[in-house]
């Protein structure tokens, strides 16, 4: 493939289309926000509206740039049940809790951490929890399901009609995968779901073709490639660039941290530590928190532009944002709280960034990061996030990617690779530490407040029995 490629990078907050050249350069992009509606007591995706946007933006990309293929990268925790013609049940929003009446029943069915390396999480953060919910709430839908598909595989199926499974997506804290066995978990066989799981194809593999109706009325066929889990796609991109011993900090709605050197026995399921799975099936120790969402909650509508002066003011005044402002993460015991008086909107945005920096630093310690840190994703653009991490972690090299859209770039590389085209390796530059002398002392004070609050609170497990409710 020497023609441009379209990549749909489907996030929880934003869905994006990128057009890539064979050299890995982004030629253009378009964005929309996925819409959710209520149906039968569940919040579900308006897939028709999203599909209409995808068709229109892809047709425009084909028309304007000569795109000859389409690839998908998508957030985790989401599945689609399809029959021979379409959805057998609407696609669930993972940010909704299972009803109390069946939550305990579902919790009793989930496999142990030692089998799946998936911690027991609230809402639909374990894909199996929501799958079991549908099984109880709409048994006819699951009975009539021909294929259980991961979210990116749903879209490749929607465009070309070929149903496949993909390992990085099913291995993403789903409770459906046993990474050490490289096979489905015991839950899949107990529930009789294995026969509904289509055959595996590697991320990026060409599955079929889609006929695109162009804006002028003409038609053109494009290749459809098998999609991938978004942060696993970003991780793959750095592996192919030759990095071996490193910690990837992939930022978006979630901040997801992979450490190649962390032993599996160091993972603490109560701290939202888990293994993700690479596109080739290797378990990768991971910790994460919903940093992008928390950044938005804390700044509370303030413009996201960060200034050094505002950072200094927040630190000098000892204003702290204390976890947690969203579900998941290593500190679920306490609700988010702001200590001190926030002045301007610029200071609120700075406080939000400092919170994400300190949470990232905290997670890096929990996952034992002592190697090179690579920062990827939207927070690279702030000009302060990676630099602040470099200030706090002087014993480690901190690198920043020259292409912050790591998940989409990785997805493009996988699709081009399937065509025998090698995309330019992603380049990283070493980050200079932020000149913010009091940041280390600010971190010390923040951690003291965090640990003091944790000691006062009951454990998350005692307040919310596994699978019973959100922290």
Tab-separated table of C-alpha atoms in Angstrom:
chain	number	residue	atom	x	y	z
A	1	UNK	CA	0.000	0.000	0.000
A	2	UNK	CA	1.530	3.252	-1.121
A	3	UNK	CA	-1.666	5.294	-0.855
A	4	UNK	CA	-2.864	7.160	2.245
A	5	UNK	CA	-4.699	5.300	5.005
A	6	UNK	CA	-7.634	6.387	7.183
A	7	UNK	CA	-7.545	5.547	10.892
A	8	UNK	CA	-10.578	5.919	13.111
A	9	UNK	CA	-9.306	6.481	16.646
A	10	UNK	CA	-12.467	5.925	18.692
A	11	UNK	CA	-12.082	7.316	22.182
A	12	UNK	CA	-14.603	7.524	24.981
A	13	UNK	CA	-14.686	11.333	24.866
A	14	UNK	CA	-13.796	12.004	21.220
A	15	UNK	CA	-13.925	9.934	18.054
A	16	UNK	CA	-11.337	11.006	15.491
A	17	UNK	CA	-10.416	10.315	11.904
A	18	UNK	CA	-6.780	10.689	10.862
A	19	UNK	CA	-5.469	10.344	7.333
A	20	UNK	CA	-1.896	9.034	7.275
A	21	UNK	CA	0.645	9.026	4.502
A	22	UNK	CA	2.740	5.856	4.034
A	23	UNK	CA	5.556	7.747	5.781
A	24	UNK	CA	3.418	7.997	8.918
A	25	UNK	CA	2.579	11.694	8.600
A	26	UNK	CA	-0.899	12.970	9.464
A	27	UNK	CA	-2.375	14.677	6.400
A	28	UNK	CA	-5.692	15.731	7.901
A	29	UNK	CA	-8.053	14.944	10.753
A	30	UNK	CA	-11.703	15.261	11.776
A	31	UNK	CA	-13.433	14.833	15.132
A	32	UNK	CA	-16.808	14.202	16.673
A	33	UNK	CA	-18.136	13.284	20.108
A	34	UNK	CA	-19.932	9.936	20.460
A	35	UNK	CA	-23.535	10.331	21.613
A	36	UNK	CA	-25.309	8.149	24.163
A	37	UNK	CA	-29.005	7.580	24.721
A	38	UNK	CA	-31.138	5.718	27.271
A	39	UNK	CA	-32.911	2.534	26.288
A	40	UNK	CA	-34.543	-0.098	28.515
A	41	UNK	CA	-32.787	1.169	31.639
A	42	UNK	CA	-29.341	1.212	30.009
A	43	UNK	CA	-27.213	3.952	28.488
A	44	UNK	CA	-26.246	2.870	24.981
A	45	UNK	CA	-24.311	4.206	22.002
A	46	UNK	CA	-26.079	5.991	19.194
A	47	UNK	CA	-24.185	3.814	16.729
A	48	UNK	CA	-26.237	5.025	13.769
A	49	UNK	CA	-25.193	8.611	14.331
A	50	UNK	CA	-21.536	7.645	14.745
A	51	UNK	CA	-21.664	5.455	11.637
A	52	UNK	CA	-23.115	8.321	9.596
A	53	UNK	CA	-20.212	10.560	10.650
A	54	UNK	CA	-17.693	7.798	9.916
A	55	UNK	CA	-19.130	7.182	6.452
A	56	UNK	CA	-19.139	10.886	5.583
A	57	UNK	CA	-15.638	11.603	6.903
A	58	UNK	CA	-14.194	8.478	5.270
A	59	UNK	CA	-15.825	9.346	1.942
A	60	UNK	CA	-14.319	12.812	2.132
A	61	UNK	CA	-10.877	11.349	2.934
A	62	UNK	CA	-11.097	8.955	-0.011
A	63	UNK	CA	-12.196	11.744	-2.313
A	64	UNK	CA	-9.635	14.337	-1.195
A	65	UNK	CA	-6.612	12.190	-0.388
A	66	UNK	CA	-7.020	8.972	-2.348
A	67	UNK	CA	-7.308	6.816	0.787
A	68	UNK	CA	-7.240	3.101	-0.044
A	69	UNK	CA	-7.601	1.527	3.408
A	70	UNK	CA	-9.290	2.038	6.770
A	71	UNK	CA	-8.082	0.954	10.224
A	72	UNK	CA	-9.590	1.245	13.722
A	73	UNK	CA	-8.129	1.989	17.161
A	74	UNK	CA	-10.547	2.078	20.093
A	75	UNK	CA	-10.867	2.435	23.855
A	76	UNK	CA	-11.302	-0.715	25.907
A	77	UNK	CA	-14.214	-2.102	27.964
A	78	UNK	CA	-16.760	-2.139	25.136
A	79	UNK	CA	-18.286	-4.986	23.171
A	80	UNK	CA	-20.910	-5.562	20.495
A	81	UNK	CA	-23.305	-8.475	20.124
A	82	UNK	CA	-24.139	-9.063	16.469
A	83	UNK	CA	-26.378	-11.489	14.651
A	84	UNK	CA	-26.367	-12.129	10.926
A	85	UNK	CA	-27.573	-8.629	10.046
A	86	UNK	CA	-26.723	-6.127	12.770
A	87	UNK	CA	-26.629	-5.516	16.490
A	88	UNK	CA	-28.425	-8.094	18.609
A	89	UNK	CA	-28.316	-5.614	21.487
A	90	UNK	CA	-27.280	-1.937	21.696
A	91	UNK	CA	-23.655	-1.177	22.630
A	92	UNK	CA	-23.373	-0.283	26.321
A	93	UNK	CA	-21.628	2.772	27.741
A	94	UNK	CA	-19.046	1.322	30.122
A	95	UNK	CA	-19.584	4.218	32.551
A	96	UNK	CA	-22.749	2.801	34.147
A	97	UNK	CA	-23.109	0.512	37.104
A	98	UNK	CA	-24.651	-2.932	37.120
A	99	UNK	CA	-27.922	-2.946	39.113
A	100	UNK	CA	-27.495	-3.816	42.781
A	101	UNK	CA	-29.836	-6.769	42.501
A	102	UNK	CA	-27.484	-8.746	40.267
A	103	UNK	CA	-24.078	-7.197	41.004
A	104	UNK	CA	-23.225	-9.736	43.726
A	105	UNK	CA	-24.358	-12.612	41.531
A	106	UNK	CA	-22.120	-11.375	38.730
A	107	UNK	CA	-19.184	-10.831	41.089
A	108	UNK	CA	-19.341	-14.480	42.155
A	109	UNK	CA	-18.826	-15.578	38.547
A	110	UNK	CA	-15.747	-13.503	37.727
A	111	UNK	CA	-12.426	-15.392	37.564
A	112	UNK	CA	-9.608	-14.790	40.034
A	113	UNK	CA	-6.933	-12.165	39.425
A	114	UNK	CA	-4.328	-14.952	39.262
A	115	UNK	CA	-6.030	-16.271	36.112
A	116	UNK	CA	-6.925	-13.110	34.208
A	117	UNK	CA	-4.707	-10.426	35.797
A	118	UNK	CA	-7.832	-8.250	35.612
A	119	UNK	CA	-8.685	-6.453	38.862
A	120	UNK	CA	-12.328	-6.352	39.879
A	121	UNK	CA	-13.458	-2.923	38.794
A	122	UNK	CA	-16.745	-1.016	38.988
A	123	UNK	CA	-19.079	-0.036	36.155
A	124	UNK	CA	-18.215	-1.821	32.904
A	125	UNK	CA	-14.470	-1.408	33.321
A	126	UNK	CA	-14.353	-5.209	33.198
A	127	UNK	CA	-16.027	-6.052	29.916
A	128	UNK	CA	-17.324	-9.338	31.352
A	129	UNK	CA	-19.390	-7.528	34.013
A	130	UNK	CA	-21.499	-5.816	31.378
A	131	UNK	CA	-21.655	-8.948	29.238
A	132	UNK	CA	-23.034	-10.853	32.230
A	133	UNK	CA	-25.477	-7.992	32.841
A	134	UNK	CA	-26.840	-8.268	29.305
A	135	UNK	CA	-27.041	-12.037	29.700
A	136	UNK	CA	-29.409	-11.496	32.629
A	137	UNK	CA	-31.269	-8.412	31.451
A	138	UNK	CA	-31.775	-9.518	27.841
A	139	UNK	CA	-31.150	-13.280	27.611
A	140	UNK	CA	-32.797	-13.453	24.196
A	141	UNK	CA	-30.261	-11.011	22.787
A	142	UNK	CA	-27.286	-13.100	23.833
A	143	UNK	CA	-28.987	-16.305	22.745
A	144	UNK	CA	-29.484	-14.783	19.297
A	145	UNK	CA	-25.923	-13.472	19.105
A	146	UNK	CA	-23.727	-14.966	16.442
A	147	UNK	CA	-20.550	-13.070	17.353
A	148	UNK	CA	-19.266	-11.300	20.468
A	149	UNK	CA	-16.990	-8.585	19.115
A	150	UNK	CA	-14.592	-6.100	20.668
A	151	UNK	CA	-15.421	-2.486	19.893
A	152	UNK	CA	-12.824	-1.993	17.104
A	153	UNK	CA	-13.779	-5.378	15.604
A	154	UNK	CA	-17.420	-4.289	15.544
A	155	UNK	CA	-16.503	-1.413	13.269
A	156	UNK	CA	-14.376	-3.507	10.926
A	157	UNK	CA	-17.318	-5.951	10.749
A	158	UNK	CA	-19.709	-3.069	10.115
A	159	UNK	CA	-17.619	-1.879	7.176
A	160	UNK	CA	-16.744	-5.208	5.511
A	161	UNK	CA	-18.916	-7.921	7.101
A	162	UNK	CA	-16.006	-10.062	8.355
A	163	UNK	CA	-16.102	-10.981	12.063
A	164	UNK	CA	-12.827	-11.626	13.898
A	165	UNK	CA	-11.363	-11.456	17.398
A	166	UNK	CA	-8.202	-9.550	18.347
A	167	UNK	CA	-5.942	-10.365	21.259
A	168	UNK	CA	-4.914	-6.923	22.544
A	169	UNK	CA	-8.560	-5.937	22.924
A	170	UNK	CA	-9.806	-9.116	24.588
A	171	UNK	CA	-6.757	-9.027	26.874
A	172	UNK	CA	-7.591	-5.531	28.151
A	173	UNK	CA	-8.804	-6.132	31.786
A	174	UNK	CA	-11.875	-7.886	30.399
A	175	UNK	CA	-11.947	-11.068	32.556
A	176	UNK	CA	-12.325	-12.886	29.235
A	177	UNK	CA	-8.636	-13.680	28.704
A	178	UNK	CA	-6.037	-15.721	30.598
A	179	UNK	CA	-2.770	-14.080	29.492
A	180	UNK	CA	-0.388	-16.732	30.795
A	181	UNK	CA	-2.288	-19.489	28.966
A	182	UNK	CA	-2.896	-17.262	25.936
A	183	UNK	CA	-6.435	-18.527	25.804
A	184	UNK	CA	-9.916	-17.500	26.832
A	185	UNK	CA	-10.588	-17.481	30.563
A	186	UNK	CA	-12.592	-20.141	32.364
A	187	UNK	CA	-15.557	-17.734	32.421
A	188	UNK	CA	-15.885	-17.913	28.630
A	189	UNK	CA	-16.264	-21.687	28.711
A	190	UNK	CA	-18.494	-21.764	31.797
A	191	UNK	CA	-20.930	-19.361	30.119
A	192	UNK	CA	-20.746	-21.105	26.741
A	193	UNK	CA	-19.396	-18.036	24.964
A	194	UNK	CA	-16.402	-19.592	23.189
A	195	UNK	CA	-18.497	-20.608	20.184
A	196	UNK	CA	-19.579	-16.973	19.796
A	197	UNK	CA	-15.994	-15.722	19.699
A	198	UNK	CA	-14.848	-15.575	16.048
A	199	UNK	CA	-11.395	-16.672	14.936
A	200	UNK	CA	-8.469	-14.416	15.769
A	201	UNK	CA	-6.780	-12.131	13.278
A	202	UNK	CA	-3.738	-9.998	14.043
A	203	UNK	CA	-4.286	-6.294	14.541
A	204	UNK	CA	-3.804	-4.593	11.177
A	205	UNK	CA	-4.625	-7.667	9.089
A	206	UNK	CA	-6.668	-6.953	5.960
A	207	UNK	CA	-10.118	-8.483	6.410
A	208	UNK	CA	-12.036	-7.443	3.317
A	209	UNK	CA	-13.215	-4.380	1.454
A	210	UNK	CA	-15.798	-1.656	1.891
A	211	UNK	CA	-17.486	0.188	-0.944
A	212	UNK	CA	-17.424	3.921	-0.233
A	213	UNK	CA	-19.938	6.279	-1.788
A	214	UNK	CA	-18.068	9.465	-2.668
A	215	UNK	CA	-19.506	12.974	-2.194
A	216	UNK	CA	-19.991	13.300	-5.957
A	217	UNK	CA	-21.846	9.998	-6.170
A	218	UNK	CA	-19.045	7.762	-7.414
A	219	UNK	CA	-17.945	4.609	-5.627
A	220	UNK	CA	-14.564	3.307	-4.586
A	221	UNK	CA	-13.451	0.202	-2.721
A	222	UNK	CA	-11.089	0.491	0.262
A	223	UNK	CA	-9.362	-2.248	2.255
A	224	UNK	CA	-10.667	-2.816	5.797
A	225	UNK	CA	-8.109	-3.730	8.468
A	226	UNK	CA	-8.571	-5.422	11.839
A	227	UNK	CA	-8.571	-2.888	14.666
A	228	UNK	CA	-6.649	-2.696	17.928
A	229	UNK	CA	-6.897	-1.562	21.552
A	230	UNK	CA	-5.770	2.068	21.602
A	231	UNK	CA	-3.073	2.174	24.275
A	232	UNK	CA	-1.753	-1.250	23.188
A	233	UNK	CA	-1.419	0.235	19.716
A	234	UNK	CA	0.671	3.095	21.110
A	235	UNK	CA	2.819	0.610	23.033
A	236	UNK	CA	3.441	-1.378	19.839
A	237	UNK	CA	4.623	1.764	18.079
A	238	UNK	CA	7.475	2.214	20.546
A	239	UNK	CA	8.419	-1.460	20.470
A	240	UNK	CA	8.807	-1.208	16.711
A	241	UNK	CA	10.982	1.879	17.183
A	242	UNK	CA	13.493	-0.295	19.023
A	243	UNK	CA	12.633	0.536	22.640
A	244	UNK	CA	12.866	-2.514	24.912
A	245	UNK	CA	13.275	-1.480	28.554
A	246	UNK	CA	10.923	1.455	29.055
A	247	UNK	CA	7.789	2.785	30.706
A	248	UNK	CA	5.147	4.183	28.369
A	249	UNK	CA	2.806	6.842	29.746
A	250	UNK	CA	-0.082	6.909	27.260
A	251	UNK	CA	-2.412	9.831	27.926
A	252	UNK	CA	-5.987	10.496	26.888
A	253	UNK	CA	-9.253	10.038	28.769
A	254	UNK	CA	-7.192	7.494	30.712
A	255	UNK	CA	-3.533	7.729	31.653
A	256	UNK	CA	-2.285	4.201	31.050
A	257	UNK	CA	1.220	3.284	32.148
A	258	UNK	CA	3.051	0.200	30.826
A	259	UNK	CA	6.336	-0.917	32.383
A	260	UNK	CA	8.224	-3.569	30.435
A	261	UNK	CA	10.371	-4.408	33.480
A	262	UNK	CA	7.698	-4.825	36.160
A	263	UNK	CA	7.287	-8.444	37.347
A	264	UNK	CA	3.743	-9.794	37.306
A	265	UNK	CA	3.900	-10.651	41.002
A	266	UNK	CA	4.320	-6.949	41.813
A	267	UNK	CA	0.834	-6.127	40.521
A	268	UNK	CA	-1.714	-5.195	43.180
A	269	UNK	CA	-5.274	-5.722	41.949
A	270	UNK	CA	-6.615	-3.303	44.587
A	271	UNK	CA	-4.561	-0.491	43.008
A	272	UNK	CA	-5.955	-0.884	39.470
A	273	UNK	CA	-2.832	-2.723	38.382
A	274	UNK	CA	-3.238	-5.345	35.684
A	275	UNK	CA	-1.743	-6.798	32.583
A	276	UNK	CA	-2.655	-5.543	29.194
A	277	UNK	CA	-1.703	-7.766	26.273
A	278	UNK	CA	0.387	-6.768	23.276
A	279	UNK	CA	-0.800	-7.289	19.709
A	280	UNK	CA	1.329	-10.448	19.745
A	281	UNK	CA	-0.156	-11.781	22.976
A	282	UNK	CA	2.538	-10.941	25.526
A	283	UNK	CA	1.291	-9.796	28.958
A	284	UNK	CA	2.427	-6.260	29.813
A	285	UNK	CA	2.238	-4.955	33.423
A	286	UNK	CA	0.063	-1.859	33.584
A	287	UNK	CA	-1.363	0.698	35.999
A	288	UNK	CA	-3.834	3.390	35.089
A	289	UNK	CA	-6.127	6.164	36.269
A	290	UNK	CA	-8.690	8.312	34.475
A	291	UNK	CA	-6.347	11.270	34.206
A	292	UNK	CA	-7.836	13.026	31.187
A	293	UNK	CA	-11.313	12.901	32.689
A	294	UNK	CA	-10.030	14.100	36.070
A	295	UNK	CA	-8.149	16.951	34.396
A	296	UNK	CA	-11.456	18.111	32.915
A	297	UNK	CA	-13.352	17.709	36.198
A	298	UNK	CA	-10.812	19.719	38.205
A	299	UNK	CA	-10.436	22.559	35.706
A	300	UNK	CA	-14.251	22.768	35.616
A	301	UNK	CA	-14.560	24.544	32.298
A	302	UNK	CA	-11.434	26.662	32.618
A	303	UNK	CA	-9.477	26.907	29.336
A	304	UNK	CA	-6.923	24.065	29.253
A	305	UNK	CA	-3.964	26.328	28.456
A	306	UNK	CA	-1.308	26.039	31.163
A	307	UNK	CA	1.112	28.796	32.178
A	308	UNK	CA	4.246	28.592	34.271
A	309	UNK	CA	3.111	31.537	36.366
A	310	UNK	CA	-0.144	29.794	37.297
A	311	UNK	CA	1.735	26.629	38.231
A	312	UNK	CA	4.013	28.634	40.530
A	313	UNK	CA	1.037	30.367	42.157
A	314	UNK	CA	-0.766	27.107	42.922
A	315	UNK	CA	2.372	25.612	44.432
A	316	UNK	CA	3.227	28.701	46.472
A	317	UNK	CA	-0.302	28.936	47.877
A	318	UNK	CA	-0.285	25.196	48.646
A	319	UNK	CA	-3.509	24.453	46.805
A	320	UNK	CA	-3.966	20.718	46.278
A	321	UNK	CA	-6.338	18.506	44.308
A	322	UNK	CA	-6.595	15.176	46.121
A	323	UNK	CA	-7.865	11.930	44.538
A	324	UNK	CA	-10.072	10.625	43.177
A	325	UNK	CA	-12.288	12.555	40.758
A	326	UNK	CA	-13.259	9.541	38.609
A	327	UNK	CA	-13.624	5.787	38.871
A	328	UNK	CA	-10.705	3.389	38.775
A	329	UNK	CA	-7.126	4.222	39.581
A	330	UNK	CA	-4.842	3.325	42.479
A	331	UNK	CA	-6.593	5.533	45.044
A	332	UNK	CA	-10.299	4.644	44.993
A	333	UNK	CA	-10.769	4.956	48.761
A	334	UNK	CA	-11.406	8.684	48.841
A	335	UNK	CA	-13.526	11.131	46.873
A	336	UNK	CA	-11.872	13.994	45.025
A	337	UNK	CA	-11.289	17.138	47.062
A	338	UNK	CA	-9.626	20.504	46.500
A	339	UNK	CA	-7.737	21.865	49.487
A	340	UNK	CA	-7.072	25.605	49.504
A	341	UNK	CA	-8.443	28.498	47.514
A	342	UNK	CA	-8.234	28.493	43.716
A	343	UNK	CA	-8.026	31.964	42.227
A	344	UNK	CA	-8.180	32.453	38.478
A	345	UNK	CA	-9.228	30.055	35.753
A	346	UNK	CA	-5.574	29.772	34.760
A	347	UNK	CA	-4.785	28.581	38.285
A	348	UNK	CA	-7.583	26.014	38.130
A	349	UNK	CA	-6.166	24.615	34.899
A	350	UNK	CA	-2.697	24.551	36.469
A	351	UNK	CA	-4.070	22.737	39.524
A	352	UNK	CA	-5.659	20.142	37.234
A	353	UNK	CA	-2.371	19.555	35.440
A	354	UNK	CA	-0.415	19.306	38.697
A	355	UNK	CA	-2.896	16.695	39.906
A	356	UNK	CA	-2.385	14.552	36.810
A	357	UNK	CA	1.400	14.947	37.077
A	358	UNK	CA	1.413	13.878	40.732
A	359	UNK	CA	-0.912	10.949	40.096
A	360	UNK	CA	1.289	9.829	37.204
A	361	UNK	CA	4.376	10.064	39.408
A	362	UNK	CA	2.576	8.106	42.154
A	363	UNK	CA	1.631	5.376	39.655
A	364	UNK	CA	5.185	5.214	38.319
A	365	UNK	CA	6.394	4.398	41.816
A	366	UNK	CA	3.710	1.747	42.330
A	367	UNK	CA	4.644	-0.032	39.118
A	368	UNK	CA	8.352	0.191	39.939
A	369	UNK	CA	9.390	2.381	37.026
A	370	UNK	CA	13.152	2.911	37.033
A	371	UNK	CA	13.817	2.775	33.289
A	372	UNK	CA	13.312	5.302	30.495
A	373	UNK	CA	9.911	7.016	30.510
A	374	UNK	CA	8.189	7.804	27.191
A	375	UNK	CA	5.240	10.214	27.303
A	376	UNK	CA	2.644	9.926	24.557
A	377	UNK	CA	-0.821	11.353	23.891
A	378	UNK	CA	-2.717	14.572	24.375
A	379	UNK	CA	-0.911	15.788	27.504
A	380	UNK	CA	2.324	16.076	25.515
A	381	UNK	CA	0.866	19.209	23.982
A	382	UNK	CA	0.662	21.093	27.295
A	383	UNK	CA	4.409	21.739	27.268
A	384	UNK	CA	4.521	21.134	31.025
A	385	UNK	CA	3.353	17.569	31.744
A	386	UNK	CA	6.411	15.622	30.561
A	387	UNK	CA	8.699	18.398	31.775
A	388	UNK	CA	7.224	18.242	35.288
A	389	UNK	CA	7.691	14.460	35.345
A	390	UNK	CA	11.324	14.971	34.346
A	391	UNK	CA	11.700	17.380	37.304
A	392	UNK	CA	10.206	14.840	39.733
A	393	UNK	CA	12.155	11.829	38.398
A	394	UNK	CA	15.735	13.037	37.889
A	395	UNK	CA	17.169	9.496	37.885
A	396	UNK	CA	15.206	8.535	34.787
A	397	UNK	CA	15.331	9.764	31.207
A	398	UNK	CA	12.007	11.237	30.153
A	399	UNK	CA	11.288	11.250	26.432
A	400	UNK	CA	8.457	12.923	24.568
A	401	UNK	CA	7.127	11.563	21.303
A	402	UNK	CA	7.268	13.664	18.147
A	403	UNK	CA	3.815	12.261	17.331
A	404	UNK	CA	1.429	12.584	20.287
A	405	UNK	CA	-1.353	10.645	18.524
A	406	UNK	CA	0.315	7.401	19.511
A	407	UNK	CA	-2.685	5.080	19.313
A	408	UNK	CA	-3.679	6.237	15.842
A	409	UNK	CA	-0.056	6.236	14.653
A	410	UNK	CA	0.432	2.709	15.975
A	411	UNK	CA	-2.750	1.577	14.262
A	412	UNK	CA	-1.549	3.045	10.969
A	413	UNK	CA	1.789	1.266	11.354
A	414	UNK	CA	0.017	-2.071	11.921
A	415	UNK	CA	-2.143	-1.660	8.822
A	416	UNK	CA	0.762	-0.578	6.630
A	417	UNK	CA	2.879	-3.411	8.021
A	418	UNK	CA	0.216	-5.900	6.882
A	419	UNK	CA	0.753	-4.491	3.373
A	420	UNK	CA	4.530	-4.804	3.620
A	421	UNK	CA	5.111	-1.075	4.085
A	422	UNK	CA	7.371	0.043	6.945
A	423	UNK	CA	6.300	3.348	8.460
A	424	UNK	CA	8.983	5.715	9.712
A	425	UNK	CA	9.832	4.814	13.336
A	426	UNK	CA	8.435	7.235	15.872
A	427	UNK	CA	11.087	9.659	17.119
A	428	UNK	CA	11.471	10.780	20.715
A	429	UNK	CA	13.279	13.751	22.182
A	430	UNK	CA	14.666	13.987	25.688
A	431	UNK	CA	12.654	16.345	27.874
A	432	UNK	CA	14.350	19.093	29.881
A	433	UNK	CA	13.149	19.224	33.496
A	434	UNK	CA	10.694	22.003	34.262
A	435	UNK	CA	12.231	24.926	36.127
A	436	UNK	CA	9.886	24.799	39.102
A	437	UNK	CA	12.075	24.534	42.225
A	438	UNK	CA	9.297	23.910	44.771
A	439	UNK	CA	7.627	21.085	42.830
A	440	UNK	CA	9.400	18.307	44.766
A	441	UNK	CA	8.318	19.757	48.115
A	442	UNK	CA	4.788	20.186	46.749
A	443	UNK	CA	4.767	16.483	45.844
A	444	UNK	CA	5.877	15.542	49.364
A	445	UNK	CA	3.060	17.580	50.907
A	446	UNK	CA	0.526	16.160	48.438
A	447	UNK	CA	1.512	12.576	49.214
A	448	UNK	CA	1.284	13.185	52.952
A	449	UNK	CA	-2.260	14.467	52.521
A	450	UNK	CA	-3.158	11.531	50.276
A	451	UNK	CA	-1.862	8.903	52.692
A	452	UNK	CA	-3.456	10.613	55.681
A	453	UNK	CA	-6.834	10.497	53.964
A	454	UNK	CA	-6.365	6.858	52.984
A	455	UNK	CA	-5.662	5.897	56.582
A	456	UNK	CA	-8.912	7.540	57.697
A	457	UNK	CA	-11.080	5.788	55.122
A	458	UNK	CA	-12.320	2.198	54.990
A	459	UNK	CA	-10.869	0.218	52.138
A	460	UNK	CA	-12.590	0.392	48.800
A	461	UNK	CA	-13.257	-3.348	49.075
A	462	UNK	CA	-15.129	-2.994	52.372
A	463	UNK	CA	-17.190	-0.026	51.143
A	464	UNK	CA	-17.932	-1.615	47.780
A	465	UNK	CA	-17.710	-5.423	47.716
A	466	UNK	CA	-16.051	-6.597	44.535
A	467	UNK	CA	-18.276	-5.762	41.649
A	468	UNK	CA	-21.031	-4.231	43.780
A	469	UNK	CA	-20.645	-0.537	43.136
A	470	UNK	CA	-18.529	2.351	42.044
A	471	UNK	CA	-16.129	4.080	44.437
